[in-house]
C-alpha cells in the first residue's frame, strides 16, 4: 500500500482546501522512503494523523464505544473556525492510495465530507476504485469494506503517535494491543473459522419434526397467493409511475411559464426591495468616500508630473549653506581679535581681508539660490508636504481605484435588482401560480400513493423470499438427512484439526515475533546486546525480556527512554512479522528520548521501518543535526506554518530553515 495524497478542506487548523503529495521519490543513490513533516506545537501535525484515520474509519476511528451523536459532535468540533469565530459550513478529509489485490495494484480514493445541519453533522462517503465508484460492494457497506481492507486494529500499529508508544511502554497489560496482535498475526481468522464451524455443527444436530410435509404444503399455497398479489401491485406501481411522469412534465411546463411571467421575482419582491435599499445605501457611502478623497489629496493624483516636481524641489537643501558661511565669518573675526588659540604663522592684513571677502561672497550666493517659495518654508512644513505627496503615490491612488470599482459593481447590481422588480409587477404570474400549485399538489399525491404501493410490494416480496428460504431449507433437510451424521462427524474432525492448527500457527508466529523483537530492540538500543531473548505470553502477549545471562529483565526496571525504545521495537517487529506492506505514520516519536536514542531511531529506524514512512516532528525532536543524518533517506519535506492572524495552518515545502520550494500544497 502506498498513500499518494491526503486532502484537507476546512478541517481542524487547515483552512480552505489543501492537497499534500505523499509519494516517496526515488533518487539515483537509492530508496528515499521518508516524508518529513515539521511543525511547532499546535501547528497541526496530529491533525494530519487524525485525518488519515477519520477518512478510513469514520466513527470507528474514535473507538468502539462512540455513539452517533457523540461522533457528530466531534465532527462539528473539527470544522475550521476562522477569524471572528466563524465556523466553516462544510469540511472534508480524503485519501488517495494504491493497494495491491491478487497481484494487481488498484488506486482507491476515499473522501468523507460533512456539513452542518443545526446541531448535527451530516456525513457523506465517496469511495472510488480506479477512478470509478466501487460497484462490487453496496454503498451502505462501504464503511465495512474499508475496515476489511485495512483493519483498524492493524492500522493502529502502523499509524501511531506518542500516546500509542506510551501505552505499549507502560507496565500494565494492554488488552487492546493483544487483540490487535492477534489480528495482525492472522490467528484471529482461524478462531473465527472454528466458531463458524461450531455453529454449523450445532444447527446440524437439531432433529426435524414430523410436521415437515404439512409445512411444505402450506408454503407452496402461500407462495402462489403471493405471486398473484405481487403481480397486481407491480402493475399498479407501473401505472402510477406513468401518471407521475406525465404530471411532472405538466408541472415543469407550468413552472417555466411562471418564471417567464416574473413569478419567481414576484415571490421574492420583498427581498428584492430590501436589496435595492441596501444597494442604494452602499452606493451613497461609496460616493461619500469618493467625495472625501476629491476634497483631499486626490487632485494631486490627477497631476503626477507636478507632484514629482514638487517632491524634487522639497528634497533640495535650502539656505543652510549661507548661514554656515556667515557663522564661519563671525568665528574667524572673533579669532582675529582674541588670538586664542595662538597663531603660529605670520598672518598679514591682506590675508584676513581675502578670507573675509570670500566668506561674504559665499553667504550672498547662498541667499540668492534660496530665494524660491519652497526654500523659505520651515523644515517641519517641508516634511509634512513630503509625507502628503508620498501618501498620494502609495495610498490615495489605490484607494480611489478600489472605490471606483466598487461603485461600478454596486451600480450594476442595482440595475439587475431594479430590472427584476419591473418583472415582478406582472399580473399574469398570479394566474399561472394557481395552476403551478395545483400541478405540484397532484404530483405529490401520485408520489405518495406510489410510495405506499412500493412499500407494500417490498413487504410482499420479502414474505415470498422468506417462504422460499423456508421451503429450500426444508427440502435440503429432507434430502440431506441421511448424510447429516457423516457431515457432523467430518465437521468435528475439522474442528480438532483447526484447533491444532491455531495452536501451531500461534506458536510459529510468536517465535518469529520474539526473534524479530530482539533484533529490532538491539538494533535501536543504546546498550548493544542488552537483550538476548524474549518470551511472549500466548494469552496476554505480555513480553518478558531476558539478558545474556538468562536473567529476566522487568519492564519496570527499564529507564523511560528504554521503555520508549521497547515500544517502538515491538511495533516494528509486529509490522515485520505480519507481512503486511503498509506505510508507517509516526507522530512526535522522539519527545522522551535522549540524544543517543534519537540518533539511533533517525539513522536505523526511520529509513528501514517501511517502504513509506511519514514522520511528524517538532524542531526540537528532529533538529538540524538529526535532519542532516536523516536527509539521505528523505524524499521530500513539508513545514506546517500556523498564522495566528488567520487562525489557520498551511503546509509549505521545506523543513523549518530548509529552503526547498515556496509551496507544496495545492490550495483552493
JSON list of N, CA and C in Angstrom, two decimals, residues 399-429:
[
{"chain": "A", "resi": 399, "resn": "UNK", "atom": "N", "xyz": [-6.65, 53.56, -3.33]},
{"chain": "A", "resi": 399, "resn": "UNK", "atom": "CA", "xyz": [-7.95, 53.64, -2.65]},
{"chain": "A", "resi": 399, "resn": "UNK", "atom": "C", "xyz": [-9.01, 54.18, -3.59]},
{"chain": "A", "resi": 400, "resn": "UNK", "atom": "N", "xyz": [-8.67, 55.20, -4.38]},
{"chain": "A", "resi": 400, "resn": "UNK", "atom": "CA", "xyz": [-9.64, 55.77, -5.31]},
{"chain": "A", "resi": 400, "resn": "UNK", "atom": "C", "xyz": [-10.04, 54.74, -6.37]},
{"chain": "A", "resi": 401, "resn": "UNK", "atom": "N", "xyz": [-9.07, 53.96, -6.86]},
{"chain": "A", "resi": 401, "resn": "UNK", "atom": "CA", "xyz": [-9.40, 52.92, -7.85]},
{"chain": "A", "resi": 401, "resn": "UNK", "atom": "C", "xyz": [-10.32, 51.87, -7.25]},
{"chain": "A", "resi": 402, "resn": "UNK", "atom": "N", "xyz": [-10.07, 51.48, -6.00]},
{"chain": "A", "resi": 402, "resn": "UNK", "atom": "CA", "xyz": [-10.90, 50.48, -5.34]},
{"chain": "A", "resi": 402, "resn": "UNK", "atom": "C", "xyz": [-12.32, 50.99, -5.16]},
{"chain": "A", "resi": 403, "resn": "UNK", "atom": "N", "xyz": [-12.46, 52.26, -4.73]},
{"chain": "A", "resi": 403, "resn": "UNK", "atom": "CA", "xyz": [-13.80, 52.84, -4.54]},
{"chain": "A", "resi": 403, "resn": "UNK", "atom": "C", "xyz": [-14.53, 52.93, -5.88]},
{"chain": "A", "resi": 404, "resn": "UNK", "atom": "N", "xyz": [-13.83, 53.31, -6.94]},
{"chain": "A", "resi": 404, "resn": "UNK", "atom": "CA", "xyz": [-14.46, 53.41, -8.25]},
{"chain": "A", "resi": 404, "resn": "UNK", "atom": "C", "xyz": [-14.94, 52.05, -8.74]},
{"chain": "A", "resi": 405, "resn": "UNK", "atom": "N", "xyz": [-14.13, 51.02, -8.55]},
{"chain": "A", "resi": 405, "resn": "UNK", "atom": "CA", "xyz": [-14.53, 49.67, -8.97]},
{"chain": "A", "resi": 405, "resn": "UNK", "atom": "C", "xyz": [-15.75, 49.21, -8.17]},
{"chain": "A", "resi": 406, "resn": "UNK", "atom": "N", "xyz": [-15.77, 49.51, -6.88]},
{"chain": "A", "resi": 406, "resn": "UNK", "atom": "CA", "xyz": [-16.91, 49.12, -6.05]},
{"chain": "A", "resi": 406, "resn": "UNK", "atom": "C", "xyz": [-18.17, 49.86, -6.49]},
{"chain": "A", "resi": 407, "resn": "UNK", "atom": "N", "xyz": [-18.02, 51.12, -6.87]},
{"chain": "A", "resi": 407, "resn": "UNK", "atom": "CA", "xyz": [-19.17, 51.88, -7.38]},
{"chain": "A", "resi": 407, "resn": "UNK", "atom": "C", "xyz": [-19.73, 51.24, -8.65]},
{"chain": "A", "resi": 408, "resn": "UNK", "atom": "N", "xyz": [-18.85, 50.82, -9.56]},
{"chain": "A", "resi": 408, "resn": "UNK", "atom": "CA", "xyz": [-19.31, 50.15, -10.78]},
{"chain": "A", "resi": 408, "resn": "UNK", "atom": "C", "xyz": [-20.05, 48.87, -10.46]},
{"chain": "A", "resi": 409, "resn": "UNK", "atom": "N", "xyz": [-19.49, 48.09, -9.53]},
{"chain": "A", "resi": 409, "resn": "UNK", "atom": "CA", "xyz": [-20.14, 46.80, -9.18]},
{"chain": "A", "resi": 409, "resn": "UNK", "atom": "C", "xyz": [-21.51, 47.03, -8.56]},
{"chain": "A", "resi": 410, "resn": "UNK", "atom": "N", "xyz": [-21.59, 47.96, -7.63]},
{"chain": "A", "resi": 410, "resn": "UNK", "atom": "CA", "xyz": [-22.87, 48.22, -6.96]},
{"chain": "A", "resi": 410, "resn": "UNK", "atom": "C", "xyz": [-23.90, 48.78, -7.93]},
{"chain": "A", "resi": 411, "resn": "UNK", "atom": "N", "xyz": [-23.46, 49.64, -8.86]},
{"chain": "A", "resi": 411, "resn": "UNK", "atom": "CA", "xyz": [-24.39, 50.19, -9.85]},
{"chain": "A", "resi": 411, "resn": "UNK", "atom": "C", "xyz": [-24.94, 49.08, -10.74]},
{"chain": "A", "resi": 412, "resn": "UNK", "atom": "N", "xyz": [-24.08, 48.14, -11.16]},
{"chain": "A", "resi": 412, "resn": "UNK", "atom": "CA", "xyz": [-24.55, 47.03, -11.98]},
{"chain": "A", "resi": 412, "resn": "UNK", "atom": "C", "xyz": [-25.53, 46.14, -11.23]},
{"chain": "A", "resi": 413, "resn": "UNK", "atom": "N", "xyz": [-25.22, 45.86, -9.97]},
{"chain": "A", "resi": 413, "resn": "UNK", "atom": "CA", "xyz": [-26.13, 45.04, -9.17]},
{"chain": "A", "resi": 413, "resn": "UNK", "atom": "C", "xyz": [-27.46, 45.74, -8.96]},
{"chain": "A", "resi": 414, "resn": "UNK", "atom": "N", "xyz": [-27.45, 47.08, -8.76]},
{"chain": "A", "resi": 414, "resn": "UNK", "atom": "CA", "xyz": [-28.69, 47.83, -8.59]},
{"chain": "A", "resi": 414, "resn": "UNK", "atom": "C", "xyz": [-29.55, 47.77, -9.85]},
{"chain": "A", "resi": 415, "resn": "UNK", "atom": "N", "xyz": [-28.89, 47.84, -11.02]},
{"chain": "A", "resi": 415, "resn": "UNK", "atom": "CA", "xyz": [-29.65, 47.74, -12.27]},
{"chain": "A", "resi": 415, "resn": "UNK", "atom": "C", "xyz": [-30.34, 46.38, -12.39]},
{"chain": "A", "resi": 416, "resn": "UNK", "atom": "N", "xyz": [-29.63, 45.29, -11.99]},
{"chain": "A", "resi": 416, "resn": "UNK", "atom": "CA", "xyz": [-30.23, 43.95, -12.05]},
{"chain": "A", "resi": 416, "resn": "UNK", "atom": "C", "xyz": [-31.45, 43.87, -11.13]},
{"chain": "A", "resi": 417, "resn": "UNK", "atom": "N", "xyz": [-31.31, 44.36, -9.90]},
{"chain": "A", "resi": 417, "resn": "UNK", "atom": "CA", "xyz": [-32.41, 44.29, -8.93]},
{"chain": "A", "resi": 417, "resn": "UNK", "atom": "C", "xyz": [-33.61, 45.09, -9.42]},
{"chain": "A", "resi": 418, "resn": "UNK", "atom": "N", "xyz": [-33.37, 46.28, -9.96]},
{"chain": "A", "resi": 418, "resn": "UNK", "atom": "CA", "xyz": [-34.49, 47.09, -10.45]},
{"chain": "A", "resi": 418, "resn": "UNK", "atom": "C", "xyz": [-35.17, 46.45, -11.66]},
{"chain": "A", "resi": 419, "resn": "UNK", "atom": "N", "xyz": [-34.38, 45.76, -12.51]},
{"chain": "A", "resi": 419, "resn": "UNK", "atom": "CA", "xyz": [-34.99, 45.05, -13.64]},
{"chain": "A", "resi": 419, "resn": "UNK", "atom": "C", "xyz": [-35.87, 43.91, -13.14]},
{"chain": "A", "resi": 420, "resn": "UNK", "atom": "N", "xyz": [-35.43, 43.18, -12.12]},
{"chain": "A", "resi": 420, "resn": "UNK", "atom": "CA", "xyz": [-36.25, 42.11, -11.55]},
{"chain": "A", "resi": 420, "resn": "UNK", "atom": "C", "xyz": [-37.52, 42.65, -10.89]},
{"chain": "A", "resi": 421, "resn": "UNK", "atom": "N", "xyz": [-37.42, 43.84, -10.28]},
{"chain": "A", "resi": 421, "resn": "UNK", "atom": "CA", "xyz": [-38.61, 44.44, -9.70]},
{"chain": "A", "resi": 421, "resn": "UNK", "atom": "C", "xyz": [-39.63, 44.83, -10.77]},
{"chain": "A", "resi": 422, "resn": "UNK", "atom": "N", "xyz": [-39.14, 45.27, -11.93]},
{"chain": "A", "resi": 422, "resn": "UNK", "atom": "CA", "xyz": [-40.05, 45.58, -13.03]},
{"chain": "A", "resi": 422, "resn": "UNK", "atom": "C", "xyz": [-40.77, 44.31, -13.48]},
{"chain": "A", "resi": 423, "resn": "UNK", "atom": "N", "xyz": [-40.03, 43.21, -13.59]},
{"chain": "A", "resi": 423, "resn": "UNK", "atom": "CA", "xyz": [-40.65, 41.93, -13.98]},
{"chain": "A", "resi": 423, "resn": "UNK", "atom": "C", "xyz": [-41.65, 41.46, -12.93]},
{"chain": "A", "resi": 424, "resn": "UNK", "atom": "N", "xyz": [-41.37, 41.77, -11.66]},
{"chain": "A", "resi": 424, "resn": "UNK", "atom": "CA", "xyz": [-42.23, 41.29, -10.58]},
{"chain": "A", "resi": 424, "resn": "UNK", "atom": "C", "xyz": [-43.60, 41.95, -10.59]},
{"chain": "A", "resi": 425, "resn": "UNK", "atom": "N", "xyz": [-43.75, 43.03, -11.34]},
{"chain": "A", "resi": 425, "resn": "UNK", "atom": "CA", "xyz": [-45.03, 43.73, -11.36]},
{"chain": "A", "resi": 425, "resn": "UNK", "atom": "C", "xyz": [-46.05, 43.09, -12.30]},
{"chain": "A", "resi": 426, "resn": "UNK", "atom": "N", "xyz": [-45.64, 42.00, -13.01]},
{"chain": "A", "resi": 426, "resn": "UNK", "atom": "CA", "xyz": [-46.56, 41.36, -13.95]},
{"chain": "A", "resi": 426, "resn": "UNK", "atom": "C", "xyz": [-47.76, 40.75, -13.26]},
{"chain": "A", "resi": 427, "resn": "UNK", "atom": "N", "xyz": [-48.96, 40.91, -13.82]},
{"chain": "A", "resi": 427, "resn": "UNK", "atom": "CA", "xyz": [-50.18, 40.40, -13.20]},
{"chain": "A", "resi": 427, "resn": "UNK", "atom": "C", "xyz": [-50.50, 38.98, -13.63]},
{"chain": "A", "resi": 428, "resn": "UNK", "atom": "N", "xyz": [-49.96, 38.55, -14.78]},
{"chain": "A", "resi": 428, "resn": "UNK", "atom": "CA", "xyz": [-50.29, 37.21, -15.28]},
{"chain": "A", "resi": 428, "resn": "UNK", "atom": "C", "xyz": [-49.69, 36.12, -14.41]},
{"chain": "A", "resi": 429, "resn": "UNK", "atom": "N", "xyz": [-48.63, 36.44, -13.64]},
{"chain": "A", "resi": 429, "resn": "UNK", "atom": "CA", "xyz": [-47.98, 35.41, -12.82]},
{"chain": "A", "resi": 429, "resn": "UNK", "atom": "C", "xyz": [-48.93, 34.85, -11.78]}
]
